[in-house]
Short mmCIF file of C-alpha atoms in Angstrom, two decimals:
data_model
loop_
_atom_site.label_atom_id
_atom_site.label_comp_id
_atom_site.label_asym_id
_atom_site.label_seq_id
_atom_site.Cartn_x
_atom_site.Cartn_y
_atom_site.Cartn_z
CA MET S 1014 249.90 47.67 202.75
CA VAL S 1015 248.87 45.56 205.68
CA VAL S 1016 250.99 42.29 206.45
CA GLU S 1017 249.53 39.83 209.05
CA GLY S 1018 251.85 38.98 211.89
CA ALA S 1019 253.59 42.63 211.80
CA ASP S 1020 252.74 45.70 213.20
CA LEU S 1021 252.77 49.18 211.80
CA ARG S 1022 256.36 49.77 212.91
CA GLY S 1023 257.66 46.54 210.81
CA ARG S 1024 258.03 44.17 213.65
CA VAL S 1025 257.07 40.49 213.39
CA THR S 1026 254.00 39.71 215.31
CA ASP S 1027 253.36 35.79 214.21
CA PRO S 1028 256.27 34.26 212.40
CA VAL S 1029 255.27 30.73 212.43
CA PRO S 1030 252.29 30.79 210.16
CA LEU S 1031 254.11 32.88 207.67
CA ARG S 1032 256.60 30.49 207.07
CA GLN S 1033 254.07 27.72 206.55
CA ARG S 1034 252.24 29.95 203.89
CA VAL S 1035 256.13 30.48 202.15
CA ALA S 1036 256.52 26.70 202.30
CA ARG S 1037 253.32 26.26 200.81
CA LEU S 1038 253.70 28.60 198.15
CA LEU S 1039 257.18 27.16 197.41
CA VAL S 1040 255.41 23.65 197.07
CA LEU S 1041 252.79 24.99 194.75
CA LEU S 1042 255.47 26.99 192.55
CA ALA S 1043 257.47 23.67 192.77
CA GLU S 1044 254.46 21.59 191.45
CA GLU S 1045 253.59 24.24 188.91
CA ASN S 1046 257.28 24.08 187.74
CA ALA S 1047 257.23 20.35 187.47
CA ALA S 1048 253.92 20.34 185.75
CA LEU S 1049 255.37 23.05 183.21
CA ARG S 1050 258.31 20.81 182.81
CA GLU S 1051 256.24 17.82 181.80
CA GLN S 1052 254.22 19.99 179.51
CA GLU S 1053 257.33 21.42 177.88
CA GLN S 1054 258.87 17.76 177.71
CA ARG S 1055 255.22 16.76 175.98
CA LEU S 1056 255.37 19.72 173.65
CA ARG S 1057 258.85 19.03 172.68
CA ARG S 1058 257.66 15.16 172.09
CA GLU S 1059 254.74 16.39 169.93
CA GLN S 1060 256.89 18.80 168.21
CA ALA S 1061 259.62 16.16 167.46
CA GLU S 1062 256.57 13.96 166.10
CA LEU S 1063 255.02 16.67 164.09
CA ARG S 1064 258.60 17.32 162.69
CA GLU S 1065 258.86 13.60 161.82
CA ARG S 1066 255.31 13.81 160.65
CA ILE S 1067 255.94 16.78 158.24
CA GLY S 1068 259.16 14.95 156.97
CA GLU S 1069 256.88 11.87 156.20
CA LEU S 1070 254.45 14.17 154.32
CA GLY S 1071 257.22 15.80 152.61
CA ARG S 1072 258.38 12.47 151.20
CA GLU S 1073 254.96 11.39 150.60
CA GLN S 1074 254.48 14.75 148.53
CA ALA S 1075 257.85 14.05 146.83
CA GLU S 1076 256.36 10.54 146.10
CA LEU S 1077 253.15 11.95 145.03
CA ARG S 1078 254.65 14.48 142.70
CA GLU S 1079 256.74 11.74 141.24
CA ARG S 1080 253.45 9.47 140.49
CA ILE S 1081 251.74 12.70 139.17
CA GLY S 1082 254.49 13.38 136.58
CA GLY S 1083 254.44 9.59 135.68
CA LEU S 1084 250.81 9.63 135.50
CA GLU S 1085 250.82 12.96 133.39
CA ALA S 1086 253.32 11.27 130.87
CA GLU S 1087 251.17 7.97 130.47
CA ARG S 1088 248.23 10.35 130.02
CA ASP S 1089 250.23 12.19 127.27
CA ARG S 1090 251.11 8.81 125.95
CA LEU S 1091 247.97 7.57 125.91
CA ALA S 1092 246.60 10.70 124.42
CA GLY S 1093 249.06 10.60 121.55
CA GLN S 1094 248.16 6.74 121.30
CA SER S 1095 244.54 7.36 121.11
CA GLN S 1096 244.94 9.92 118.46
CA ARG S 1097 247.03 7.50 116.32
CA LEU S 1098 244.63 5.03 116.92
CA GLU S 1099 241.50 7.39 115.97
CA GLN S 1100 243.68 8.46 112.71
CA ALA S 1101 244.14 4.51 111.65
CA ASN S 1102 240.55 4.00 112.56
CA ALA S 1103 239.43 6.66 110.09
CA ARG S 1104 242.15 5.14 107.52
CA LEU S 1105 240.81 1.92 107.92
CA ARG S 1106 237.14 2.91 107.62
CA GLU S 1107 238.00 4.62 104.44
CA GLN S 1108 239.77 1.67 103.23
CA VAL S 1109 236.54 -0.68 104.02
CA GLU S 1110 234.38 1.72 102.17
CA ALA S 1111 236.89 1.90 99.42
CA LEU S 1112 236.97 -1.89 99.31
CA ARG S 1113 233.27 -2.04 99.60
CA ARG S 1114 232.82 0.21 96.46
CA ARG S 1115 235.53 -1.67 94.33
CA ALA S 1116 233.74 -4.99 95.34
CA LYS S 1117 230.48 -3.72 94.09
CA ARG S 1118 232.15 -2.65 90.62
CA GLN S 1119 233.63 -6.34 90.36
CA ALA S 1120 232.09 -9.28 88.71
CA ALA S 1121 230.80 -11.57 91.55
CA PRO S 1122 230.46 -15.27 90.24
CA PHE S 1123 230.17 -16.52 93.58
CA SER S 1124 227.98 -15.27 96.45
CA ARG S 1125 229.42 -12.75 98.68
CA ASP S 1126 227.14 -13.43 101.86
CA GLU S 1127 227.08 -16.22 103.84
CA PRO S 1128 225.72 -19.58 102.39
CA ALA S 1129 221.97 -20.36 103.22
CA LEU S 1130 221.38 -22.95 105.80
CA SER S 1131 218.67 -24.60 103.59
CA PRO S 1132 219.58 -23.35 100.12
CA LYS S 1133 217.38 -24.28 97.10
CA ARG S 1134 218.23 -26.92 95.03
CA SER S 1135 220.00 -25.84 91.92
CA GLY S 1136 218.81 -26.34 88.34
CA ARG S 1137 215.01 -26.78 87.25
CA LYS S 1138 212.31 -28.31 88.89
CA ALA S 1139 212.27 -32.02 88.58
CA GLY S 1140 209.59 -34.15 86.80
CA ALA S 1141 205.83 -32.86 86.50
CA ALA S 1142 206.57 -29.74 88.74
CA HIS S 1143 208.54 -28.07 85.61
CA GLY S 1144 205.46 -28.74 83.29
CA ARG S 1145 205.62 -29.87 79.91
CA HIS S 1146 209.15 -29.09 79.46
CA GLY S 1147 210.19 -31.70 82.26
CA HIS S 1148 212.22 -33.33 79.45
CA ARG S 1149 213.28 -32.71 75.77
CA GLN S 1150 210.74 -32.70 73.45
CA PRO S 1151 210.92 -34.80 70.32
CA PRO S 1152 211.05 -32.82 67.04
CA ALA S 1153 208.27 -33.15 64.48
CA PRO S 1154 208.41 -35.78 61.82
CA GLU S 1155 208.87 -33.34 58.97
CA GLN S 1156 211.95 -31.84 61.22
CA LEU S 1157 213.70 -35.39 61.08
CA ASP S 1158 216.46 -35.30 58.42
CA ARG S 1159 217.23 -39.00 58.79
CA VAL S 1160 215.70 -42.11 60.21
CA VAL S 1161 218.04 -44.95 61.44
CA VAL S 1162 216.48 -48.52 61.67
CA VAL S 1163 218.10 -50.40 64.54
CA GLY S 1164 216.87 -54.11 64.27
CA LEU S 1165 217.13 -56.90 66.76
CA PRO S 1166 220.14 -59.16 66.68
CA PRO S 1167 219.73 -62.58 64.99
CA ALA S 1168 219.63 -64.38 68.27
CA CYS S 1169 219.42 -64.09 72.13
CA PRO S 1170 222.70 -62.77 73.59
CA GLY S 1171 222.09 -64.87 76.48
CA CYS S 1172 220.90 -68.10 75.44
CA GLY S 1173 221.08 -68.00 71.42
CA GLY S 1174 217.30 -68.51 71.17
CA GLU S 1175 215.21 -66.88 68.49
CA LEU S 1176 214.08 -63.26 69.18
CA ALA S 1177 210.31 -62.11 68.60
CA LEU S 1178 209.43 -58.48 67.87
CA GLU S 1179 207.48 -56.83 70.38
CA ARG S 1180 207.46 -53.17 69.66
CA VAL S 1181 209.58 -50.36 67.96
CA ALA S 1182 210.31 -47.57 70.56
CA ALA S 1183 211.82 -44.31 69.29
CA GLN S 1184 214.91 -42.54 70.64
CA HIS S 1185 215.51 -38.82 69.12
CA VAL S 1186 218.71 -37.27 69.06
CA GLU S 1187 219.84 -33.87 68.19
CA ASP S 1188 223.42 -33.62 67.09
CA LEU S 1189 225.74 -31.25 64.89
CA PRO S 1190 226.71 -32.24 61.62
CA GLU S 1191 230.32 -32.85 60.98
CA PRO S 1192 231.90 -29.34 60.55
CA ARG S 1193 232.63 -28.51 56.95
CA ALA S 1194 233.58 -25.08 55.59
CA LEU S 1195 231.32 -23.75 52.96
CA ARG S 1196 233.61 -22.37 50.29
CA LEU S 1197 232.19 -20.29 47.58
CA ARG S 1198 233.65 -18.37 44.34
CA TYR S 1199 231.90 -15.51 43.18
CA ASP S 1200 232.54 -14.72 39.69
CA VAL S 1201 232.10 -11.02 39.57
CA HIS S 1202 231.37 -9.52 36.04
CA VAL S 1203 233.38 -6.05 35.68
CA GLY S 1204 232.45 -3.77 32.84
CA ARG S 1205 232.69 -0.26 31.73
CA CYS S 1206 229.95 2.14 30.08
CA ARG S 1207 230.60 3.01 26.54
CA SER S 1208 229.10 6.40 27.09
CA CYS S 1209 230.65 7.81 30.06
CA GLY S 1210 233.15 5.34 30.71
CA ARG S 1211 232.39 4.61 34.30
CA ARG S 1212 233.59 1.33 35.64
CA VAL S 1213 230.78 -0.99 36.59
CA GLN S 1214 230.81 -4.16 38.82
CA SER S 1215 228.08 -6.85 39.58
CA ARG S 1216 227.31 -7.86 43.30
CA HIS S 1217 225.38 -10.63 44.65
CA PRO S 1218 222.86 -10.29 47.54
CA ASP S 1219 224.98 -12.69 49.92
CA GLN S 1220 228.34 -10.95 49.07
CA ALA S 1221 229.58 -8.80 51.98
CA SER S 1222 232.26 -7.01 50.27
CA ASP S 1223 233.35 -5.68 46.61
CA ALA S 1224 237.03 -6.08 47.43
CA LEU S 1225 238.69 -7.78 44.65
CA GLY S 1226 242.54 -8.46 44.06
CA ALA S 1227 244.49 -9.13 47.31
CA ALA S 1228 241.57 -8.85 49.15
CA ALA S 1229 239.47 -10.97 46.94
CA CYS S 1230 239.93 -13.85 49.49
CA GLN S 1231 238.11 -13.13 52.55
CA LEU S 1232 235.51 -14.42 55.17
CA GLY S 1233 231.90 -14.82 54.71
CA PRO S 1234 229.48 -12.39 56.63
CA ARG S 1235 228.32 -15.54 58.60
CA VAL S 1236 231.64 -16.06 59.81
CA VAL S 1237 232.50 -12.32 60.62
CA ALA S 1238 229.21 -12.28 62.34
CA LEU S 1239 229.87 -15.27 64.88
CA ALA S 1240 233.35 -13.73 65.48
CA ALA S 1241 231.85 -10.50 66.25
CA TRP S 1242 229.07 -12.21 68.67
CA LEU S 1243 231.85 -14.59 70.28
CA SER S 1244 234.04 -11.59 70.90
CA LYS S 1245 232.03 -8.84 72.09
CA GLY S 1246 228.91 -10.66 72.99
CA LEU S 1247 230.38 -13.52 74.84
CA GLY S 1248 233.69 -11.97 75.69
CA ILE S 1249 236.13 -14.89 74.28
CA ALA S 1250 239.64 -13.94 72.87
CA ALA S 1251 240.38 -13.68 69.42
CA ALA S 1252 242.97 -16.68 69.76
CA LYS S 1253 240.41 -18.88 71.03
CA ILE S 1254 237.85 -17.79 68.49
CA ALA S 1255 240.65 -18.73 65.81
CA ARG S 1256 240.96 -22.04 67.43
CA LEU S 1257 237.06 -22.62 67.41
CA LEU S 1258 236.78 -21.60 63.79
CA GLY S 1259 239.69 -23.98 62.97
CA GLN S 1260 237.37 -26.72 64.59
CA LEU S 1261 234.83 -25.82 62.19
CA GLY S 1262 237.26 -26.06 59.17
CA LEU S 1263 238.07 -22.62 58.78
CA MET S 1264 242.00 -21.42 59.06
CA VAL S 1265 242.18 -17.99 60.47
CA THR S 1266 244.66 -16.26 62.62
CA ALA S 1267 244.09 -14.32 65.86
CA GLY S 1268 244.90 -10.99 63.94
CA GLY S 1269 242.68 -12.00 60.92
CA VAL S 1270 239.62 -12.46 63.79
CA THR S 1271 240.56 -8.94 65.14
CA GLN S 1272 240.36 -7.13 61.61
CA ALA S 1273 236.92 -8.83 60.96
CA VAL S 1274 235.46 -7.98 63.90
CA ALA S 1275 236.73 -4.38 63.28
CA ARG S 1276 235.09 -4.77 59.82
CA ALA S 1277 231.51 -5.82 61.57
CA ALA S 1278 232.00 -2.62 63.95
CA ARG S 1279 232.25 -0.46 60.96
CA ARG S 1280 228.87 -1.66 59.51
CA ALA S 1281 227.19 -1.36 62.68
CA THR S 1282 228.33 2.34 63.16
CA PRO S 1283 225.09 3.81 61.99
CA THR S 1284 223.30 1.52 64.26
CA TYR S 1285 225.15 2.52 67.13
CA GLN S 1286 224.38 6.32 66.40
CA ALA S 1287 220.83 5.32 65.88
CA LEU S 1288 220.91 3.80 69.31
CA ILE S 1289 222.33 6.71 70.92
CA GLU S 1290 219.18 8.78 69.68
CA GLY S 1291 216.93 6.13 70.80
CA VAL S 1292 218.30 6.59 74.47
CA ARG S 1293 218.08 10.14 74.33
CA ALA S 1294 214.21 9.61 73.18
CA SER S 1295 213.61 7.09 75.88
CA PRO S 1296 211.38 8.38 78.75
CA VAL S 1297 213.45 6.36 81.13
CA VAL S 1298 216.94 5.66 81.32
CA ALA S 1299 219.14 3.82 83.84
CA PRO S 1300 222.97 4.52 83.39
CA ASP S 1301 225.98 2.98 85.72
CA GLU S 1302 229.59 3.03 85.19
CA THR S 1303 232.52 0.73 86.06
CA GLY S 1304 236.20 0.49 85.74
CA TRP S 1305 237.97 -0.15 82.44
CA ARG S 1306 241.44 -0.26 80.96
CA VAL S 1307 242.67 0.82 77.56
CA GLY S 1308 246.27 0.42 76.76
CA GLY S 1309 246.77 -0.68 80.52
CA ARG S 1310 245.68 3.03 81.57
CA LYS S 1311 242.48 3.72 83.89
CA ALA S 1312 239.23 4.25 81.62
CA TRP S 1313 235.61 3.89 82.43
CA LEU S 1314 232.95 1.92 80.99
CA TRP S 1315 229.39 3.64 80.68
CA ALA S 1316 226.06 1.68 80.24
CA PHE S 1317 222.87 3.59 79.25
CA VAL S 1318 219.73 1.15 79.15
CA GLY S 1319 216.66 2.81 77.63
CA GLN S 1320 213.34 1.77 76.23
CA GLY S 1321 214.38 -1.45 74.71
CA VAL S 1322 218.10 -0.23 73.80
CA SER S 1323 221.34 -0.37 75.42
CA VAL S 1324 224.42 1.94 74.79
CA TYR S 1325 228.01 1.34 75.88
CA ARG S 1326 230.48 4.11 75.94
CA ILE S 1327 234.20 3.69 77.04
CA ALA S 1328 235.60 7.16 78.09
CA ALA S 1329 238.78 8.30 79.50
CA GLY S 1330 236.54 9.92 82.42
CA ARG S 1331 233.63 9.60 84.71
CA GLY S 1332 232.38 12.78 84.72
CA PHE S 1333 229.29 14.84 83.49
CA ASP S 1334 230.86 15.73 80.15
CA ASP S 1335 231.59 12.06 79.52
CA ALA S 1336 227.58 10.94 80.15
CA GLU S 1337 226.63 14.03 78.38
CA VAL S 1338 227.76 12.57 75.19
CA VAL S 1339 225.36 9.73 75.25
CA LEU S 1340 222.21 11.28 77.00
CA GLY S 1341 222.72 15.09 75.90
CA ALA S 1342 222.71 17.85 78.38
CA GLU S 1343 219.11 18.50 78.12
CA TYR S 1344 218.02 15.13 78.54
CA ALA S 1345 214.39 15.57 80.12
CA GLY S 1346 213.38 11.97 80.84
CA VAL S 1347 213.75 10.08 84.23
CA LEU S 1348 217.25 8.76 85.59
CA GLU S 1349 217.42 5.60 87.53
CA ARG S 1350 220.95 6.21 88.83
CA ASP S 1351 223.07 5.38 91.91
CA GLY S 1352 224.34 8.31 94.14
CA TRP S 1353 226.98 9.60 91.61
CA ALA S 1354 227.22 13.15 91.89
CA PRO S 1355 227.81 14.08 88.05
CA TYR S 1356 224.22 12.50 87.53
CA ARG S 1357 222.85 15.70 89.24
CA ARG S 1358 223.84 17.90 86.90
CA PHE S 1359 220.99 16.75 84.28
CA THR S 1360 219.02 19.37 85.80
CA ALA S 1361 216.27 19.04 83.17
CA ALA S 1362 215.68 15.52 84.12
CA ALA S 1363 213.91 13.78 87.07
CA HIS S 1364 215.76 11.44 89.01
CA GLN S 1365 215.18 8.36 90.97
CA THR S 1366 218.01 7.43 93.25
CA CYS S 1367 218.77 3.73 93.66
CA VAL S 1368 216.88 2.32 96.59
CA ALA S 1369 219.04 -0.91 96.48
CA HIS S 1370 222.22 1.05 96.85
CA LEU S 1371 220.62 2.71 100.24
CA LEU S 1372 219.63 -0.71 101.76
CA ARG S 1373 223.02 -2.16 101.09
CA ARG S 1374 224.73 0.88 102.87
CA CYS S 1375 222.26 0.73 105.61
CA ALA S 1376 223.18 -3.02 106.18
CA GLU S 1377 226.94 -2.26 106.22
CA LEU S 1378 226.11 0.37 108.76
CA VAL S 1379 224.20 -1.86 110.97
CA ALA S 1380 227.00 -4.53 110.79
CA ASP S 1381 229.60 -2.10 111.94
CA ALA S 1382 227.51 -0.34 114.66
CA GLU S 1383 227.84 -0.67 118.31
CA ARG S 1384 225.15 -0.20 120.79
CA GLY S 1385 222.77 2.63 119.73
CA GLN S 1386 224.64 3.33 116.31
CA ALA S 1387 222.41 1.23 114.48
CA ARG S 1388 219.07 3.34 115.10
CA THR S 1389 219.67 5.62 112.16
CA PRO S 1390 220.36 2.91 109.62
CA HIS S 1391 217.39 0.83 110.90
CA ALA S 1392 214.99 3.81 110.72
CA VAL S 1393 216.30 4.53 106.97
CA ARG S 1394 215.74 0.74 106.31
CA ARG S 1395 212.29 0.76 107.52
CA ILE S 1396 211.01 3.69 105.28
CA LEU S 1397 212.56 2.51 102.34
CA LEU S 1398 211.39 -1.09 102.83
CA ALA S 1399 207.83 0.68 103.44
CA ALA S 1400 208.10 2.36 100.44
CA LEU S 1401 208.76 -0.73 98.48
CA ALA S 1402 205.88 -2.48 100.13
CA LEU S 1403 203.62 0.42 98.99
CA ARG S 1404 204.85 0.02 95.28
CA ASP S 1405 204.07 -3.63 95.32
CA ALA S 1406 200.59 -2.63 96.80
CA ARG S 1407 200.12 -0.14 93.68
CA ASP S 1408 201.35 -2.77 91.30
CA GLN S 1409 198.74 -5.42 92.56
CA GLY S 1410 195.88 -2.86 92.60
CA THR S 1411 195.28 -2.87 96.28
CA VAL S 1412 195.83 0.54 96.88
CA ASP S 1413 193.97 3.49 95.06
CA ALA S 1414 195.42 6.75 93.91
CA GLY S 1415 194.20 8.99 96.86
CA ALA S 1416 195.47 6.79 99.35
CA LEU S 1417 198.73 6.25 97.25
CA ASP S 1418 199.49 9.92 97.45
CA ALA S 1419 198.70 9.95 100.98
CA GLU S 1420 201.01 7.29 102.05
CA VAL S 1421 203.77 8.83 99.81
CA ASP S 1422 203.61 12.13 101.92
CA HIS S 1423 203.74 10.28 105.02
CA LEU S 1424 206.67 8.59 103.91
CA ALA S 1425 208.46 11.94 102.85
CA ALA S 1426 207.43 13.37 106.24
CA ARG S 1427 209.14 10.63 107.77
CA LEU S 1428 212.34 10.92 105.83
CA ASP S 1429 212.52 14.93 106.69
CA ALA S 1430 212.13 14.19 110.07
CA LEU S 1431 214.69 11.66 110.26
CA ILE S 1432 216.97 13.89 108.16
CA ALA S 1433 216.59 16.88 110.51
CA GLY S 1434 217.65 14.64 113.40
CA LYS S 1435 220.73 14.67 115.20
CA THR S 1436 223.57 12.12 115.55
CA ARG S 1437 227.05 12.02 116.90
CA TYR S 1438 228.20 8.85 114.93
CA PRO S 1439 230.07 10.35 111.70
CA PRO S 1440 229.01 7.39 109.46
CA ASN S 1441 225.15 8.02 110.30
CA ARG S 1442 225.74 11.79 109.70
CA ARG S 1443 227.23 11.02 106.54
CA LEU S 1444 224.28 8.92 105.39
CA LEU S 1445 221.60 11.58 106.63
CA ASN S 1446 223.77 13.96 104.61
CA HIS S 1447 223.42 11.87 101.24
CA LEU S 1448 219.74 11.66 102.31
CA ALA S 1449 219.39 15.43 102.45
CA VAL S 1450 221.13 15.71 98.79
CA GLU S 1451 219.06 12.88 97.43
CA ARG S 1452 215.90 13.63 99.30
CA PRO S 1453 213.74 15.12 96.18
CA HIS S 1454 214.67 11.87 94.08
CA LEU S 1455 213.94 9.11 96.78
CA LEU S 1456 210.17 8.31 95.92
CA THR S 1457 209.96 9.43 92.31
CA PHE S 1458 209.29 5.58 91.49
CA LEU S 1459 205.83 6.09 93.56
CA ARG S 1460 204.79 9.24 91.82
CA VAL S 1461 205.79 8.42 88.08
CA PRO S 1462 204.67 5.22 86.48
CA GLY S 1463 206.99 3.35 84.65
CA VAL S 1464 209.94 4.19 86.94
CA GLN S 1465 211.95 1.54 88.91
CA ALA S 1466 213.08 1.93 92.31
CA THR S 1467 216.66 0.64 91.56
CA ASN S 1468 219.24 0.83 88.63
CA TRP S 1469 219.09 -2.61 88.30
CA ARG S 1470 218.61 -2.59 84.17
CA ALA S 1471 221.82 -0.96 83.95
CA GLU S 1472 223.61 -2.79 86.27
CA GLN S 1473 222.41 -5.89 84.42
CA ALA S 1474 223.77 -4.69 81.44
CA ILE S 1475 226.99 -3.77 83.01
CA ARG S 1476 227.62 -7.10 84.42
CA PRO S 1477 228.73 -9.27 81.43
CA ALA S 1478 231.23 -6.64 80.23
CA VAL S 1479 232.63 -6.67 84.11
CA VAL S 1480 233.02 -10.52 83.78
CA SER S 1481 234.58 -10.29 80.49
CA ARG S 1482 237.12 -7.71 81.76
CA LYS S 1483 237.97 -10.10 84.33
CA SER S 1484 239.49 -12.32 81.67
CA TRP S 1485 241.28 -9.98 79.30
CA GLY S 1486 241.31 -6.64 81.29
CA GLY S 1487 239.95 -4.21 78.83
CA ASN S 1488 241.13 -2.95 75.22
CA ARG S 1489 244.71 -2.38 74.15
CA THR S 1490 243.74 0.59 72.04
CA TRP S 1491 241.23 3.34 71.85
CA THR S 1492 240.13 2.00 68.20
CA GLY S 1493 239.41 -1.65 69.86
CA ALA S 1494 237.41 0.35 72.68
CA GLU S 1495 235.13 1.86 69.73
CA VAL S 1496 234.72 -1.59 68.10
CA TRP S 1497 233.91 -2.97 71.70
CA GLN S 1498 231.47 -0.22 72.43
CA ILE S 1499 229.73 -0.32 68.91
CA LEU S 1500 229.22 -4.20 68.63
CA ALA S 1501 228.60 -4.59 72.51
CA SER S 1502 225.77 -2.17 72.36
CA VAL S 1503 224.13 -3.65 68.88
CA LEU S 1504 224.25 -7.31 70.37
CA ARG S 1505 223.14 -6.19 73.69
CA THR S 1506 219.95 -4.45 72.17
CA ALA S 1507 219.29 -7.36 69.76
CA THR S 1508 219.24 -9.65 72.80
CA GLN S 1509 216.71 -7.04 74.35
CA GLN S 1510 214.40 -7.16 71.39
CA SER S 1511 214.69 -10.90 71.18
CA ARG S 1512 216.29 -10.90 67.89
CA ASP S 1513 218.89 -13.13 66.49
CA PRO S 1514 222.42 -11.02 66.92
CA ILE S 1515 224.07 -13.29 64.42
CA ALA S 1516 221.48 -12.87 61.78
CA LEU S 1517 221.31 -9.19 62.35
CA LEU S 1518 224.73 -8.48 62.08
CA VAL S 1519 224.72 -10.57 58.68
CA THR S 1520 221.97 -8.30 57.08
CA LEU S 1521 224.21 -5.16 58.22
CA LEU S 1522 227.66 -6.66 56.66
CA GLN S 1523 225.55 -7.91 53.26
CA ALA S 1524 224.30 -4.48 52.67
CA PRO S 1525 225.79 -2.74 49.87
CA ALA S 1526 226.07 0.71 51.71
CA PRO S 1527 226.25 1.16 55.62
CA MET S 1528 222.68 0.91 57.15
CA VAL S 1529 220.65 1.22 60.24
CA ALA S 1530 219.60 -2.34 61.53
CA ASP S 1531 215.72 -3.11 61.56
CA LEU S 1532 215.33 -2.39 65.26
CA ALA S 1533 212.58 -0.81 67.27
CA LEU S 1534 213.74 2.21 68.38
CA PRO S 1535 212.38 5.11 70.66
CA THR S 1536 211.31 8.43 68.97
CA ARG S 1537 210.89 11.73 70.43
#
């Protein structure tokens, strides 16, 4: 190693420059040491700041963890509340559907919809717009029972002057005579055969019974028929019928009215059985059912409307076995019915699903829908309305058979495409599932002549019974229920065929033995 300022023997040759260089090195080392100290202080400050920042981050992390815990608890609470709300919503929907079904089974004396903004005037049209029946027509001269002459007063009521007759004007009045009971006594001859000893009793054609002795005083056939019509035809209570008969001069108790009506039902039993056979022989039958009460317990009232005949039946159940009693399990006609599942078990019959029920269901879904939930019921409604319009065109003769078949096939294809579609909304899915089940029975009224698109005939038959049920609730006993179904069926059928129901019952009551009433009954 060679050192400047020194020779090889270690002697210093130039000491001043060496000191200067050492001094410079010491200065450089001092500066570098100062710089390192500043850097160390800066690093310590940064380390302190980092420690402080780490502390802040730790506190923020703890706050975030606490907040996350609170949010998770809130999320769990909201999830539980959402589940409870969904369950409550499902229960409320079921209750709404049940209330809607119950409302359809009840009498509706008033409108259930919003009132019309410009309703039509109630009653018949006024004046000439009503035609020749714009006012009550006077009876023919030979129909008059009495003519009363109402002369002028002897003098003018204003000034007392003499009056001159100008014309005679006629005023016709139709009134009821003063009520008075007709009391008859039949002197019945009772004899005995001298050959065989047989007892023989005479009978007048107007008599309704052969009873003598304690039962010799009884109500006549016209009174019994009137009581039966008031009770089962108009739904008036027995006590009120007794009061009405009292106004007519006949003293009878409510129990007596009930017994008389039961007697009329016994005489009408063969006719009731014939009506059942008439329903089974009808090519098209409209059935329906509604709730009833027998002895305060739940029962069901069935109505079957065939070709000019109606049959009521009160049963303990609402299943296929109850309907089969009237229709017969092998009924092979067409059933115009609603969507009640037991009707589908009549496999030998053709079916027509009530279009009106489906349209009402679509209207309810549209009313409850939000945003796009109404698309499916709107689509179903358009198809059903198109089917009804096609029916009207067929009935008016504006579409031929070939075009009709093509249009029906087109509607069927639209239904198939709609049923195959997808929807997430549960009520719409249930509607499509119901349509899939009823798909073969939706357009029968377009393919089979004489079939109605709805079961309106059965609903019209069942409506008077529902109105009566609101007054007295049903029957107290099953015997009373049997009386009701027999007489209501006979009276309803008589009205359908424009027959006098009272005269019909009088004929049955006066017959010497039970007989079938003279009604037009379908045959197989």
